[in-house]
């Protein structure tokens, strides 16, 4: 099963502030939707609460230490990232997407096979960051550039990295 991380990060690695996203990038939201639709998505409890509901047409697995946490029918709770991954392996999925936030990205980076990174050409203030990763362990397989317009606050590149096998 391929484990993909999908994230939008600024040049200074900022990914959020006050439990919110910090930019208006309609083309990036569309990319996120196109890639994740129909799939299982794993997220931390804070990211789940910042969205406020399961994203439509995807199966959410919310990671929390709270044993009383509940999600709507059809979605799942896991009490560690490993448990979330095991659920997906048990369902014989081809691909699962890790959609954040920072705590979950940190734990998922060592086991990810693919990074889909929206590299936003901005230096915003923020309080959560995507972790630094060793670029020598990854190969860029595609880069697509998008330009600022009335629906997209900043220029950005959508870069797909594949993990190089040791
Ligand atoms: N730019 C992007 O692409 C992007 C994507 C996603 C999120 N974000 C931003 O990231 C921020 C949220 O990130 P965050 O790092 O604060 O929170 P998070 O990773 O979304 O969630 C953290 C929570 O996940 C649970 N958790 C983490 N590790 C766990 C483990 N090993 N076992 C069990 N539970 C575990 C804990 O929940 P409990 O406290 O309930 O136990 C923890 O408080 C927001 O600002 C959001 O907008 C940005």
Coordinates of C-alpha atoms and ligand atoms in Angstrom, one line a residue:
X1 CA 0.0 0.0 0.0
X2 CA 1.4 3.4 -1.0
X3 CA 1.4 6.0 1.8
X4 CA 1.1 9.5 0.4
X5 CA 1.5 12.7 2.3
X6 CA -0.4 15.7 0.8
X7 CA 0.3 19.2 2.2
X8 CA 0.4 22.9 1.3
X9 CA 3.4 24.6 2.8
X10 CA 5.0 28.0 2.6
X11 CA 8.7 28.7 1.8
X12 CA 9.3 28.9 5.6
X13 CA 7.4 25.5 6.1
X14 CA 4.4 27.2 7.7
X15 CA 1.2 25.2 7.2
X16 CA -1.3 26.8 9.5
X17 CA -2.1 29.4 12.2
X18 CA -4.7 29.3 15.0
X19 CA -5.8 25.8 13.8
X20 CA -6.7 27.3 10.4
X21 CA -5.3 27.3 6.9
X22 CA -3.7 30.7 6.0
X23 CA -4.3 31.3 2.3
X24 CA -6.9 31.2 -0.3
X25 CA -5.7 29.0 -3.1
X26 CA -8.7 27.6 -5.0
X27 CA -6.5 25.7 -7.5
X28 CA -4.7 23.9 -4.6
X29 CA -8.1 22.9 -3.1
X30 CA -9.0 21.4 -6.4
X31 CA -5.8 19.5 -6.6
X32 CA -6.3 18.2 -3.1
X33 CA -9.8 17.1 -4.0
X34 CA -8.8 15.5 -7.3
X35 CA -6.0 13.4 -5.6
X36 CA -7.9 12.3 -2.5
X37 CA -11.5 11.8 -3.8
X38 CA -12.6 8.2 -3.3
X39 CA -9.7 7.4 -1.0
X40 CA -9.1 7.0 2.8
X41 CA -7.6 10.1 4.4
X42 CA -5.8 10.0 7.8
X43 CA -5.7 13.2 9.9
X44 CA -5.0 14.4 13.4
X45 CA -7.9 15.3 15.6
X46 CA -7.1 19.1 15.4
X47 CA -7.1 19.1 11.6
X48 CA -10.4 17.2 11.7
X49 CA -11.9 19.7 14.1
X50 CA -10.6 22.6 12.0
X51 CA -12.5 21.3 9.0
X52 CA -15.5 20.6 11.2
X53 CA -16.9 17.5 9.4
X54 CA -15.7 14.6 7.3
X55 CA -14.7 15.7 3.7
X56 CA -17.3 14.4 1.3
X57 CA -16.7 11.3 -0.9
X58 CA -13.7 10.3 1.2
X59 CA -13.3 8.0 4.2
X60 CA -11.8 9.8 7.2
X61 CA -9.7 8.2 9.8
X62 CA -9.2 10.6 12.7
X63 CA -6.2 10.0 15.0
X64 CA -6.7 10.9 18.7
X65 CA -5.8 9.7 22.1
X66 CA -9.3 10.3 23.3
X67 CA -11.1 7.0 23.6
X68 CA -14.5 8.7 23.6
X69 CA -14.0 10.6 20.3
X70 CA -16.8 9.9 17.8
X71 CA -17.1 10.5 14.1
X72 CA -20.1 10.1 11.8
X73 CA -21.0 6.7 10.5
X74 CA -18.8 5.5 7.7
X75 CA -15.7 7.2 9.2
X76 CA -13.2 5.9 11.8
X77 CA -11.2 6.8 14.8
X78 CA -7.7 5.4 15.5
X79 CA -5.6 5.8 18.6
X80 CA -2.2 6.0 16.9
X81 CA -1.0 6.5 13.3
X82 CA 0.1 2.9 13.2
X83 CA -3.5 1.8 14.1
X84 CA -4.8 4.0 11.2
X85 CA -2.3 2.5 8.8
X86 CA -3.2 -1.0 9.9
X87 CA -6.9 -0.3 9.3
X88 CA -6.0 0.6 5.7
X89 CA -3.8 -2.4 5.2
X90 CA -6.6 -4.6 6.6
X91 CA -8.9 -3.1 3.9
X92 CA -6.4 -3.9 1.2
X93 CA -6.2 -0.3 0.0
X94 CA -3.8 0.6 -2.8
X95 CA -3.1 4.1 -1.5
X96 CA -3.9 6.1 1.6
X97 CA -3.4 9.9 2.0
X98 CA -2.0 11.5 5.2
X99 CA -3.6 15.0 5.2
X100 CA -2.0 16.5 8.4
X101 CA -1.5 18.4 10.5
X102 CA 2.0 19.0 11.7
X103 CA 2.0 16.3 14.5
X104 CA 0.7 13.6 12.1
X105 CA 3.1 14.7 9.2
X106 CA 6.0 14.4 11.6
X107 CA 5.1 10.8 12.5
X108 CA 4.2 9.9 8.9
X109 CA 7.3 11.3 7.1
X110 CA 9.5 8.2 7.9
X111 CA 6.9 5.8 6.5
X112 CA 5.7 7.8 3.5
X113 CA 6.3 6.6 0.0
X114 CA 5.2 9.8 -1.8
X115 CA 5.0 13.5 -0.9
X116 CA 2.6 15.8 -2.8
X117 CA 3.6 19.2 -1.8
X118 CA 2.0 22.5 -2.8
X119 CA 5.0 24.8 -2.3
X120 CA 3.5 28.2 -1.8
X121 CA 5.5 31.2 -2.7
X122 CA 4.8 33.1 0.5
X123 CA 6.4 33.7 3.9
X124 CA 3.4 33.9 6.3
X125 CA 3.3 34.0 10.0
X126 CA 2.2 30.7 11.5
X127 CA 2.3 28.4 14.4
X128 CA 2.5 24.9 12.7
X129 CA 5.2 23.8 10.4
X130 CA 5.8 20.9 7.9
X131 CA 8.9 19.1 9.1
X132 CA 12.3 19.5 7.3
X133 CA 13.1 16.4 5.2
X134 CA 16.2 15.1 3.6
X135 CA 15.9 15.9 -0.1
X136 CA 18.6 13.3 -0.9
X137 CA 16.2 10.6 0.1
X138 CA 13.5 11.7 -2.4
X139 CA 13.3 12.1 -6.1
X140 CA 11.1 14.8 -7.7
X141 CA 8.9 13.1 -10.3
X142 CA 6.8 16.1 -11.4
X143 CA 6.5 19.9 -10.8
X144 CA 3.6 21.9 -12.1
X145 CA 3.5 25.7 -11.6
X146 CA 0.4 27.7 -10.9
X147 CA 0.2 31.5 -11.0
X148 CA -1.5 34.0 -8.7
X149 CA -4.9 35.3 -9.9
X150 CA -8.2 36.5 -8.4
X151 CA -8.9 33.0 -6.9
X152 CA -5.3 32.2 -5.9
X153 CA -3.5 34.5 -3.5
X154 CA 0.0 33.3 -4.3
X155 CA 2.0 31.6 -7.0
X156 CA 2.7 27.9 -6.1
X157 CA 4.3 24.8 -7.5
X158 CA 2.7 21.4 -7.0
X159 CA 5.7 19.0 -6.6
X160 CA 5.5 15.2 -6.3
X161 CA 8.4 13.4 -4.6
X162 CA 8.9 9.7 -4.6
X163 CA 11.0 8.0 -1.8
X164 CA 14.2 6.6 -3.1
X165 CA 14.6 3.0 -1.9
X166 CA 17.7 2.5 0.3
Ligands
LIG1 N1 -1.4 23.4 4.9 C1 -1.8 22.1 5.0 O1 -1.7 21.4 4.0 C2 -2.4 21.6 6.3 C3 -3.0 20.4 6.3 C4 -3.6 19.9 7.5 C5 -3.6 20.7 8.6 N2 -3.0 22.0 8.5 C6 -3.0 22.9 9.7 O2 -2.3 22.2 10.7 C7 -2.8 22.7 12.0 C8 -3.2 21.4 12.8 O3 -2.0 20.7 13.0 P1 -1.5 20.2 14.5 O4 -0.1 19.6 14.4 O5 -1.7 21.3 15.5 O6 -2.6 19.1 14.8 P2 -3.0 17.6 14.1 O7 -1.7 16.9 13.7 O8 -4.0 17.9 13.1 O9 -3.7 16.9 15.4 C9 -3.0 16.7 16.5 C10 -3.8 15.7 17.4 O10 -3.7 14.4 16.8 C11 -3.7 13.4 17.8 N3 -2.5 12.7 17.7 C12 -1.3 13.0 17.2 N4 -0.4 12.0 17.3 C13 -1.1 11.0 17.9 C14 -0.7 9.7 18.2 N5 0.5 9.2 18.0 N6 -1.6 8.9 18.8 C15 -2.9 9.3 19.0 N7 -3.3 10.6 18.7 C16 -2.4 11.4 18.2 C17 -3.9 14.2 19.1 O11 -5.3 14.3 19.3 P3 -5.9 14.4 20.8 O12 -5.4 15.7 21.4 O13 -7.4 14.4 20.5 O14 -5.5 13.2 21.6 C18 -3.3 15.5 18.8 O15 -3.7 16.6 19.7 C19 -4.0 23.6 11.7 O16 -3.5 24.9 11.6 C20 -4.4 23.2 10.3 O17 -5.0 24.2 9.6 C21 -2.5 22.4 7.4

